[in-house]
Amino acid sequence: MKDKNKLTKKQFKAVTNKYRSEIGSGKPGLGVKGEITDQTRWIWFDRELIEKVLKQTDETTGGIKFYFGEYDESFTESLGKDYVGRMMLAMVPCNEGDLDKKSANDRGLEAFAFKEGDDEEEDAENGGRICPPNC
């Protein structure tokens, strides 16, 4: 079974694009049953996952870059249909030097470096418990 906390490159691109075109532009998210009128209120990540991401960064300049996304239908099997259309956060290990725009553009996906040509590379972590539906 695939780790439900992982995002493939394809999923990462899809959820961040979905967020930007819907929620990020002021439109409501679209769920399985239509518009989401009660959007995500909070997202909780456990300590183990946060520490796992931080261990992939420099001890002095490292941190976590959070990307907003919107769950799409690719998560229905692993998380359920109640997640589709709801806001999500993807955690990406990032060092401070990767935050400037030129460096980000050189590496692609706003300082999110996937290995070129590998659509299934899994470097982003998801795994947040959201409310709703978990409230």
Tab-separated table of N, CA and C in Angstrom:
chain	number	residue	atom	x	y	z
A	1	MET	N	0.841	-1.199	0.000
A	1	MET	CA	0.000	0.000	0.000
A	1	MET	C	0.879	1.254	0.000
A	2	LYS	N	0.540	2.195	-0.801
A	2	LYS	CA	1.292	3.440	-0.900
A	2	LYS	C	1.124	4.268	0.378
A	3	ASP	N	2.194	4.907	0.813
A	3	ASP	CA	2.158	5.771	1.991
A	3	ASP	C	1.241	6.951	1.701
A	4	LYS	N	0.143	7.072	2.444
A	4	LYS	CA	-0.833	8.129	2.163
A	4	LYS	C	-0.317	9.526	2.486
A	5	ASN	N	0.844	9.618	3.160
A	5	ASN	CA	1.428	10.919	3.455
A	5	ASN	C	2.268	11.460	2.315
A	6	LYS	N	2.576	10.642	1.336
A	6	LYS	CA	3.437	11.047	0.226
A	6	LYS	C	2.628	11.651	-0.906
A	7	LEU	N	3.242	12.597	-1.614
A	7	LEU	CA	2.664	13.177	-2.823
A	7	LEU	C	3.612	12.898	-3.972
A	8	THR	N	3.080	12.375	-5.055
A	8	THR	CA	3.911	12.213	-6.238
A	8	THR	C	4.059	13.574	-6.908
A	9	LYS	N	5.002	13.689	-7.827
A	9	LYS	CA	5.185	14.939	-8.566
A	9	LYS	C	3.889	15.303	-9.292
A	10	LYS	N	3.263	14.309	-9.885
A	10	LYS	CA	2.015	14.545	-10.613
A	10	LYS	C	0.922	15.067	-9.670
A	11	GLN	N	0.775	14.452	-8.495
A	11	GLN	CA	-0.212	14.923	-7.525
A	11	GLN	C	0.125	16.322	-7.030
A	12	PHE	N	1.408	16.571	-6.741
A	12	PHE	CA	1.820	17.880	-6.252
A	12	PHE	C	1.430	18.972	-7.243
A	13	LYS	N	1.762	18.763	-8.512
A	13	LYS	CA	1.410	19.750	-9.536
A	13	LYS	C	-0.104	19.922	-9.637
A	14	ALA	N	-0.843	18.804	-9.603
A	14	ALA	CA	-2.296	18.862	-9.741
A	14	ALA	C	-2.957	19.601	-8.589
A	15	VAL	N	-2.565	19.293	-7.338
A	15	VAL	CA	-3.234	19.911	-6.194
A	15	VAL	C	-2.876	21.389	-6.045
A	16	THR	N	-1.623	21.756	-6.349
A	16	THR	CA	-1.277	23.179	-6.250
A	16	THR	C	-1.920	23.974	-7.379
A	17	ASN	N	-2.036	23.401	-8.560
A	17	ASN	CA	-2.736	24.080	-9.659
A	17	ASN	C	-4.222	24.191	-9.363
A	18	LYS	N	-4.816	23.149	-8.804
A	18	LYS	CA	-6.241	23.169	-8.449
A	18	LYS	C	-6.503	24.266	-7.412
A	19	TYR	N	-5.631	24.353	-6.416
A	19	TYR	CA	-5.779	25.390	-5.395
A	19	TYR	C	-5.705	26.784	-6.012
A	20	ARG	N	-4.681	27.013	-6.835
A	20	ARG	CA	-4.496	28.341	-7.439
A	20	ARG	C	-5.674	28.737	-8.320
A	21	SER	N	-6.231	27.781	-9.068
A	21	SER	CA	-7.309	28.124	-9.999
A	21	SER	C	-8.670	28.228	-9.316
A	22	GLU	N	-8.820	27.626	-8.146
A	22	GLU	CA	-10.106	27.682	-7.452
A	22	GLU	C	-9.999	28.548	-6.209
A	23	ILE	N	-9.541	28.004	-5.110
A	23	ILE	CA	-9.485	28.732	-3.843
A	23	ILE	C	-8.576	29.955	-3.937
A	24	GLY	N	-7.405	29.789	-4.536
A	24	GLY	CA	-6.443	30.884	-4.640
A	24	GLY	C	-6.932	32.060	-5.450
A	25	SER	N	-7.936	31.838	-6.274
A	25	SER	CA	-8.482	32.942	-7.063
A	25	SER	C	-9.836	33.394	-6.527
A	26	GLY	N	-10.183	32.971	-5.321
A	26	GLY	CA	-11.418	33.425	-4.689
A	26	GLY	C	-12.630	32.559	-4.987
A	27	LYS	N	-12.457	31.478	-5.728
A	27	LYS	CA	-13.578	30.583	-6.024
A	27	LYS	C	-13.643	29.512	-4.938
A	28	PRO	N	-14.835	28.961	-4.676
A	28	PRO	CA	-14.914	27.862	-3.704
A	28	PRO	C	-14.302	26.595	-4.289
A	29	GLY	N	-13.782	25.739	-3.415
A	29	GLY	CA	-13.285	24.443	-3.866
A	29	GLY	C	-14.439	23.606	-4.384
A	30	LEU	N	-14.122	22.669	-5.267
A	30	LEU	CA	-15.145	21.778	-5.804
A	30	LEU	C	-14.934	20.376	-5.282
A	31	GLY	N	-15.924	19.876	-4.554
A	31	GLY	CA	-15.883	18.523	-4.022
A	31	GLY	C	-16.672	17.579	-4.905
A	32	VAL	N	-16.794	16.361	-4.471
A	32	VAL	CA	-17.524	15.343	-5.217
A	32	VAL	C	-18.985	15.751	-5.401
A	33	LYS	N	-19.562	16.405	-4.390
A	33	LYS	CA	-20.976	16.795	-4.432
A	33	LYS	C	-21.193	18.265	-4.808
A	34	GLY	N	-20.164	18.933	-5.304
A	34	GLY	CA	-20.304	20.336	-5.707
A	34	GLY	C	-19.393	21.250	-4.898
A	35	GLU	N	-19.791	22.516	-4.789
A	35	GLU	CA	-18.966	23.515	-4.120
A	35	GLU	C	-18.781	23.214	-2.639
A	36	ILE	N	-17.566	23.497	-2.153
A	36	ILE	CA	-17.259	23.356	-0.724
A	36	ILE	C	-17.553	24.706	-0.077
A	37	THR	N	-18.573	24.760	0.756
A	37	THR	CA	-18.935	26.018	1.410
A	37	THR	C	-18.373	26.104	2.828
A	38	ASP	N	-17.915	24.990	3.369
A	38	ASP	CA	-17.309	24.941	4.698
A	38	ASP	C	-15.876	24.447	4.527
A	39	GLN	N	-14.984	25.356	4.114
A	39	GLN	CA	-13.615	24.993	3.742
A	39	GLN	C	-12.783	24.611	4.963
A	40	THR	N	-11.643	24.006	4.721
A	40	THR	CA	-10.718	23.562	5.760
A	40	THR	C	-10.464	24.676	6.770
A	41	ARG	N	-10.609	24.371	8.066
A	41	ARG	CA	-10.382	25.345	9.130
A	41	ARG	C	-8.996	25.227	9.715
A	42	TRP	N	-8.491	24.001	9.822
A	42	TRP	CA	-7.156	23.792	10.350
A	42	TRP	C	-6.576	22.506	9.785
A	43	ILE	N	-5.250	22.409	9.878
A	43	ILE	CA	-4.532	21.214	9.432
A	43	ILE	C	-3.507	20.883	10.513
A	44	TRP	N	-3.512	19.645	10.973
A	44	TRP	CA	-2.622	19.201	12.041
A	44	TRP	C	-1.641	18.184	11.490
A	45	PHE	N	-0.337	18.361	11.801
A	45	PHE	CA	0.715	17.426	11.430
A	45	PHE	C	1.348	16.894	12.705
A	46	ASP	N	1.626	15.586	12.736
A	46	ASP	CA	2.273	15.038	13.923
A	46	ASP	C	3.762	15.368	13.925
A	47	ARG	N	4.341	15.353	15.106
A	47	ARG	CA	5.739	15.719	15.324
A	47	ARG	C	6.685	14.845	14.499
A	48	GLU	N	6.412	13.540	14.425
A	48	GLU	CA	7.283	12.622	13.700
A	48	GLU	C	7.426	13.014	12.226
A	49	LEU	N	6.330	13.387	11.592
A	49	LEU	CA	6.389	13.782	10.184
A	49	LEU	C	7.144	15.099	10.007
A	50	ILE	N	6.903	16.059	10.888
A	50	ILE	CA	7.607	17.343	10.800
A	50	ILE	C	9.112	17.131	10.990
A	51	GLU	N	9.489	16.320	11.961
A	51	GLU	CA	10.913	16.049	12.192
A	51	GLU	C	11.536	15.299	11.018
A	52	LYS	N	10.783	14.398	10.395
A	52	LYS	CA	11.267	13.675	9.212
A	52	LYS	C	11.615	14.656	8.092
A	53	VAL	N	10.747	15.638	7.872
A	53	VAL	CA	10.997	16.634	6.822
A	53	VAL	C	12.189	17.507	7.208
A	54	LEU	N	12.262	17.953	8.453
A	54	LEU	CA	13.365	18.811	8.892
A	54	LEU	C	14.719	18.114	8.798
A	55	LYS	N	14.768	16.810	9.007
A	55	LYS	CA	16.023	16.061	8.924
A	55	LYS	C	16.611	16.082	7.510
A	56	GLN	N	15.808	16.454	6.525
A	56	GLN	CA	16.271	16.508	5.145
A	56	GLN	C	16.870	17.871	4.797
A	57	THR	N	16.973	18.758	5.783
A	57	THR	CA	17.475	20.109	5.546
A	57	THR	C	18.747	20.355	6.345
A	58	ASP	N	19.388	21.481	6.055
A	58	ASP	CA	20.574	21.913	6.783
A	58	ASP	C	20.191	22.248	8.225
A	59	GLU	N	21.035	21.861	9.190
A	59	GLU	CA	20.728	22.091	10.605
A	59	GLU	C	20.655	23.560	10.978
A	60	THR	N	21.324	24.423	10.234
A	60	THR	CA	21.342	25.851	10.546
A	60	THR	C	20.338	26.641	9.711
A	61	THR	N	20.285	26.382	8.419
A	61	THR	CA	19.454	27.204	7.523
A	61	THR	C	18.214	26.478	7.025
A	62	GLY	N	17.962	25.283	7.516
A	62	GLY	CA	16.845	24.481	7.022
A	62	GLY	C	15.518	24.832	7.655
A	63	GLY	N	14.491	24.487	6.939
A	63	GLY	CA	13.135	24.700	7.422
A	63	GLY	C	12.164	23.925	6.554
A	64	ILE	N	10.921	24.284	6.660
A	64	ILE	CA	9.876	23.635	5.875
A	64	ILE	C	9.154	24.706	5.070
A	65	LYS	N	8.986	24.443	3.803
A	65	LYS	CA	8.199	25.312	2.943
A	65	LYS	C	6.841	24.638	2.771
A	66	PHE	N	5.773	25.349	3.069
A	66	PHE	CA	4.425	24.808	2.950
A	66	PHE	C	3.795	25.336	1.662
A	67	TYR	N	3.246	24.429	0.887
A	67	TYR	CA	2.536	24.789	-0.338
A	67	TYR	C	1.051	24.538	-0.122
A	68	PHE	N	0.229	25.498	-0.526
A	68	PHE	CA	-1.213	25.308	-0.478
A	68	PHE	C	-1.636	24.477	-1.674
A	69	GLY	N	-2.553	23.591	-1.442
A	69	GLY	CA	-3.098	22.770	-2.516
A	69	GLY	C	-4.560	22.491	-2.225
A	70	GLU	N	-5.189	21.795	-3.142
A	70	GLU	CA	-6.581	21.402	-2.963
A	70	GLU	C	-6.687	19.937	-3.358
A	71	TYR	N	-7.173	19.119	-2.436
A	71	TYR	CA	-7.304	17.691	-2.717
A	71	TYR	C	-8.131	17.471	-3.978
A	72	ASP	N	-7.664	16.542	-4.811
A	72	ASP	CA	-8.421	16.180	-5.999
A	72	ASP	C	-8.842	14.719	-5.901
A	73	GLU	N	-9.426	14.215	-6.962
A	73	GLU	CA	-9.980	12.864	-6.963
A	73	GLU	C	-8.930	11.771	-6.766
A	74	SER	N	-7.648	12.070	-6.987
A	74	SER	CA	-6.619	11.038	-6.818
A	74	SER	C	-6.469	10.604	-5.360
A	75	PHE	N	-7.058	11.330	-4.414
A	75	PHE	CA	-6.977	11.001	-3.002
A	75	PHE	C	-8.209	10.261	-2.484
A	76	THR	N	-9.200	10.058	-3.331
A	76	THR	CA	-10.453	9.435	-2.899
A	76	THR	C	-10.227	8.052	-2.298
A	77	GLU	N	-9.425	7.229	-2.947
A	77	GLU	CA	-9.204	5.864	-2.462
A	77	GLU	C	-8.490	5.841	-1.117
A	78	SER	N	-7.463	6.679	-0.943
A	78	SER	CA	-6.674	6.629	0.290
A	78	SER	C	-7.282	7.428	1.442
A	79	LEU	N	-7.972	8.531	1.158
A	79	LEU	CA	-8.478	9.399	2.223
A	79	LEU	C	-9.998	9.506	2.282
A	80	GLY	N	-10.665	9.190	1.190
A	80	GLY	CA	-12.121	9.292	1.147
A	80	GLY	C	-12.592	10.497	0.361
A	81	LYS	N	-13.823	10.438	-0.089
A	81	LYS	CA	-14.359	11.494	-0.954
A	81	LYS	C	-14.581	12.822	-0.232
A	82	ASP	N	-14.634	12.813	1.114
A	82	ASP	CA	-14.841	14.059	1.866
A	82	ASP	C	-13.651	15.015	1.761
A	83	TYR	N	-12.493	14.509	1.335
A	83	TYR	CA	-11.312	15.352	1.202
A	83	TYR	C	-11.294	16.122	-0.124
A	84	VAL	N	-11.932	15.605	-1.157
A	84	VAL	CA	-11.890	16.230	-2.482
A	84	VAL	C	-12.444	17.650	-2.408
A	85	GLY	N	-11.655	18.611	-2.899
A	85	GLY	CA	-12.069	20.012	-2.904
A	85	GLY	C	-11.660	20.789	-1.674
A	86	ARG	N	-11.109	20.120	-0.689
A	86	ARG	CA	-10.691	20.805	0.528
A	86	ARG	C	-9.233	21.230	0.434
A	87	MET	N	-8.910	22.306	1.124
A	87	MET	CA	-7.561	22.858	1.145
A	87	MET	C	-6.609	21.903	1.845
A	88	MET	N	-5.356	21.849	1.367
A	88	MET	CA	-4.331	21.002	1.962
A	88	MET	C	-3.018	21.751	2.008
A	89	LEU	N	-2.077	21.245	2.799
A	89	LEU	CA	-0.715	21.760	2.843
A	89	LEU	C	0.232	20.627	2.491
A	90	ALA	N	1.177	20.911	1.616
A	90	ALA	CA	2.248	19.974	1.312
A	90	ALA	C	3.513	20.529	1.951
A	91	MET	N	4.239	19.688	2.682
A	91	MET	CA	5.481	20.107	3.324
A	91	MET	C	6.653	19.684	2.460
A	92	VAL	N	7.561	20.627	2.238
A	92	VAL	CA	8.737	20.366	1.419
A	92	VAL	C	9.968	20.829	2.183
A	93	PRO	N	10.982	19.964	2.309
A	93	PRO	CA	12.213	20.411	2.958
A	93	PRO	C	12.862	21.508	2.121
A	94	CYS	N	13.343	22.550	2.788
A	94	CYS	CA	13.886	23.694	2.051
A	94	CYS	C	14.921	24.403	2.919
A	95	ASN	N	16.022	24.769	2.314
A	95	ASN	CA	17.023	25.571	3.007
A	95	ASN	C	16.810	27.037	2.652
A	96	GLU	N	17.182	27.918	3.555
A	96	GLU	CA	16.949	29.346	3.377
A	96	GLU	C	17.480	29.855	2.036
A	97	GLY	N	18.623	29.352	1.584
A	97	GLY	CA	19.202	29.786	0.320
A	97	GLY	C	18.359	29.449	-0.890
A	98	ASP	N	17.389	28.537	-0.722
A	98	ASP	CA	16.522	28.156	-1.837
A	98	ASP	C	15.284	29.036	-1.948
A	99	LEU	N	15.167	30.036	-1.084
A	99	LEU	CA	13.947	30.843	-1.071
A	99	LEU	C	13.942	32.001	-2.059
A	100	ASP	N	15.128	32.456	-2.499
A	100	ASP	CA	15.116	33.584	-3.419
A	100	ASP	C	14.560	33.140	-4.775
A	101	LYS	N	13.931	34.067	-5.466
A	101	LYS	CA	13.204	33.756	-6.699
A	101	LYS	C	14.112	33.160	-7.779
A	102	LYS	N	15.315	33.667	-7.954
A	102	LYS	CA	16.193	33.147	-8.998
A	102	LYS	C	16.543	31.686	-8.723
A	103	SER	N	16.915	31.381	-7.496
A	103	SER	CA	17.240	30.007	-7.134
A	103	SER	C	16.021	29.104	-7.313
A	104	ALA	N	14.875	29.606	-6.910
A	104	ALA	CA	13.648	28.823	-7.044
A	104	ALA	C	13.348	28.531	-8.505
A	105	ASN	N	13.460	29.526	-9.357
A	105	ASN	CA	13.175	29.331	-10.770
A	105	ASN	C	14.188	28.398	-11.421
A	106	ASP	N	15.458	28.478	-10.995
A	106	ASP	CA	16.489	27.596	-11.542
A	106	ASP	C	16.183	26.132	-11.224
A	107	ARG	N	15.647	25.867	-10.057
A	107	ARG	CA	15.383	24.489	-9.633
A	107	ARG	C	14.004	24.013	-10.063
A	108	GLY	N	13.083	24.904	-10.332
A	108	GLY	CA	11.736	24.529	-10.761
A	108	GLY	C	10.786	24.369	-9.590
A	109	LEU	N	9.495	24.546	-9.870
A	109	LEU	CA	8.426	24.402	-8.879
A	109	LEU	C	8.696	25.163	-7.588
A	110	GLU	N	9.125	26.406	-7.734
A	110	GLU	CA	9.318	27.279	-6.582
A	110	GLU	C	10.212	26.657	-5.516
A	111	ALA	N	11.390	26.262	-5.908
A	111	ALA	CA	12.407	25.666	-5.027
A	111	ALA	C	12.047	24.254	-4.593
A	112	PHE	N	11.148	23.632	-5.289
A	112	PHE	CA	10.795	22.245	-5.001
A	112	PHE	C	11.440	21.381	-6.058
A	113	ALA	N	12.529	20.713	-5.721
A	113	ALA	CA	13.331	20.000	-6.710
A	113	ALA	C	12.941	18.533	-6.803
A	114	PHE	N	12.281	18.194	-7.873
A	114	PHE	CA	12.039	16.799	-8.206
A	114	PHE	C	13.105	16.384	-9.193
A	115	LYS	N	13.415	15.130	-9.248
A	115	LYS	CA	14.343	14.640	-10.252
A	115	LYS	C	13.651	14.705	-11.606
A	116	GLU	N	14.305	15.336	-12.564
A	116	GLU	CA	13.733	15.495	-13.895
A	116	GLU	C	13.379	14.150	-14.504
A	117	GLY	N	12.216	14.093	-15.136
A	117	GLY	CA	11.794	12.902	-15.846
A	117	GLY	C	11.180	11.829	-14.969
A	118	ASP	N	11.074	12.054	-13.676
A	118	ASP	CA	10.501	11.055	-12.788
A	118	ASP	C	9.215	11.589	-12.188
A	119	ASP	N	8.096	11.307	-12.831
A	119	ASP	CA	6.810	11.816	-12.371
A	119	ASP	C	6.349	11.194	-11.059
A	120	GLU	N	6.968	10.119	-10.630
A	120	GLU	CA	6.552	9.472	-9.400
A	120	GLU	C	7.514	9.723	-8.243
A	121	GLU	N	8.453	10.650	-8.407
A	121	GLU	CA	9.353	11.004	-7.306
A	121	GLU	C	8.505	11.541	-6.156
A	122	GLU	N	8.743	11.084	-4.950
A	122	GLU	CA	7.900	11.444	-3.816
A	122	GLU	C	8.688	12.208	-2.766
A	123	ASP	N	8.831	13.499	-2.917
A	123	ASP	CA	9.571	14.314	-1.964
A	123	ASP	C	8.675	15.181	-1.094
A	124	ALA	N	7.449	15.398	-1.490
A	124	ALA	CA	6.534	16.218	-0.701
A	124	ALA	C	5.805	15.333	0.291
A	125	GLU	N	5.541	15.870	1.462
A	125	GLU	CA	4.780	15.153	2.490
A	125	GLU	C	3.445	15.836	2.666
A	126	ASN	N	2.426	15.054	2.903
A	126	ASN	CA	1.084	15.594	3.082
A	126	ASN	C	0.621	15.240	4.484
A	127	GLY	N	-0.002	14.163	4.729
A	127	GLY	CA	-0.303	13.611	6.038
A	127	GLY	C	-0.953	14.490	7.085
A	128	GLY	N	-1.453	15.664	6.737
A	128	GLY	CA	-2.112	16.507	7.720
A	128	GLY	C	-3.545	16.051	7.947
A	129	ARG	N	-3.980	16.109	9.173
A	129	ARG	CA	-5.380	15.811	9.486
A	129	ARG	C	-6.133	17.123	9.394
A	130	ILE	N	-7.172	17.167	8.581
A	130	ILE	CA	-7.886	18.430	8.363
A	130	ILE	C	-9.265	18.447	9.027
A	131	CYS	N	-9.732	19.654	9.291
A	131	CYS	CA	-11.071	19.885	9.836
A	131	CYS	C	-11.760	20.918	8.969
A	132	PRO	N	-12.974	20.614	8.462
A	132	PRO	CA	-13.580	19.300	8.411
A	132	PRO	C	-12.863	18.397	7.418
A	133	PRO	N	-13.072	17.104	7.432
A	133	PRO	CA	-14.101	16.334	8.137
A	133	PRO	C	-13.701	15.825	9.517
A	134	ASN	N	-12.472	16.043	9.962
A	134	ASN	CA	-12.019	15.481	11.251
A	134	ASN	C	-12.127	16.482	12.392
A	135	CYS	N	-13.320	16.982	12.673
A	135	CYS	CA	-13.466	17.891	13.799
A	135	CYS	C	-14.530	17.393	14.762
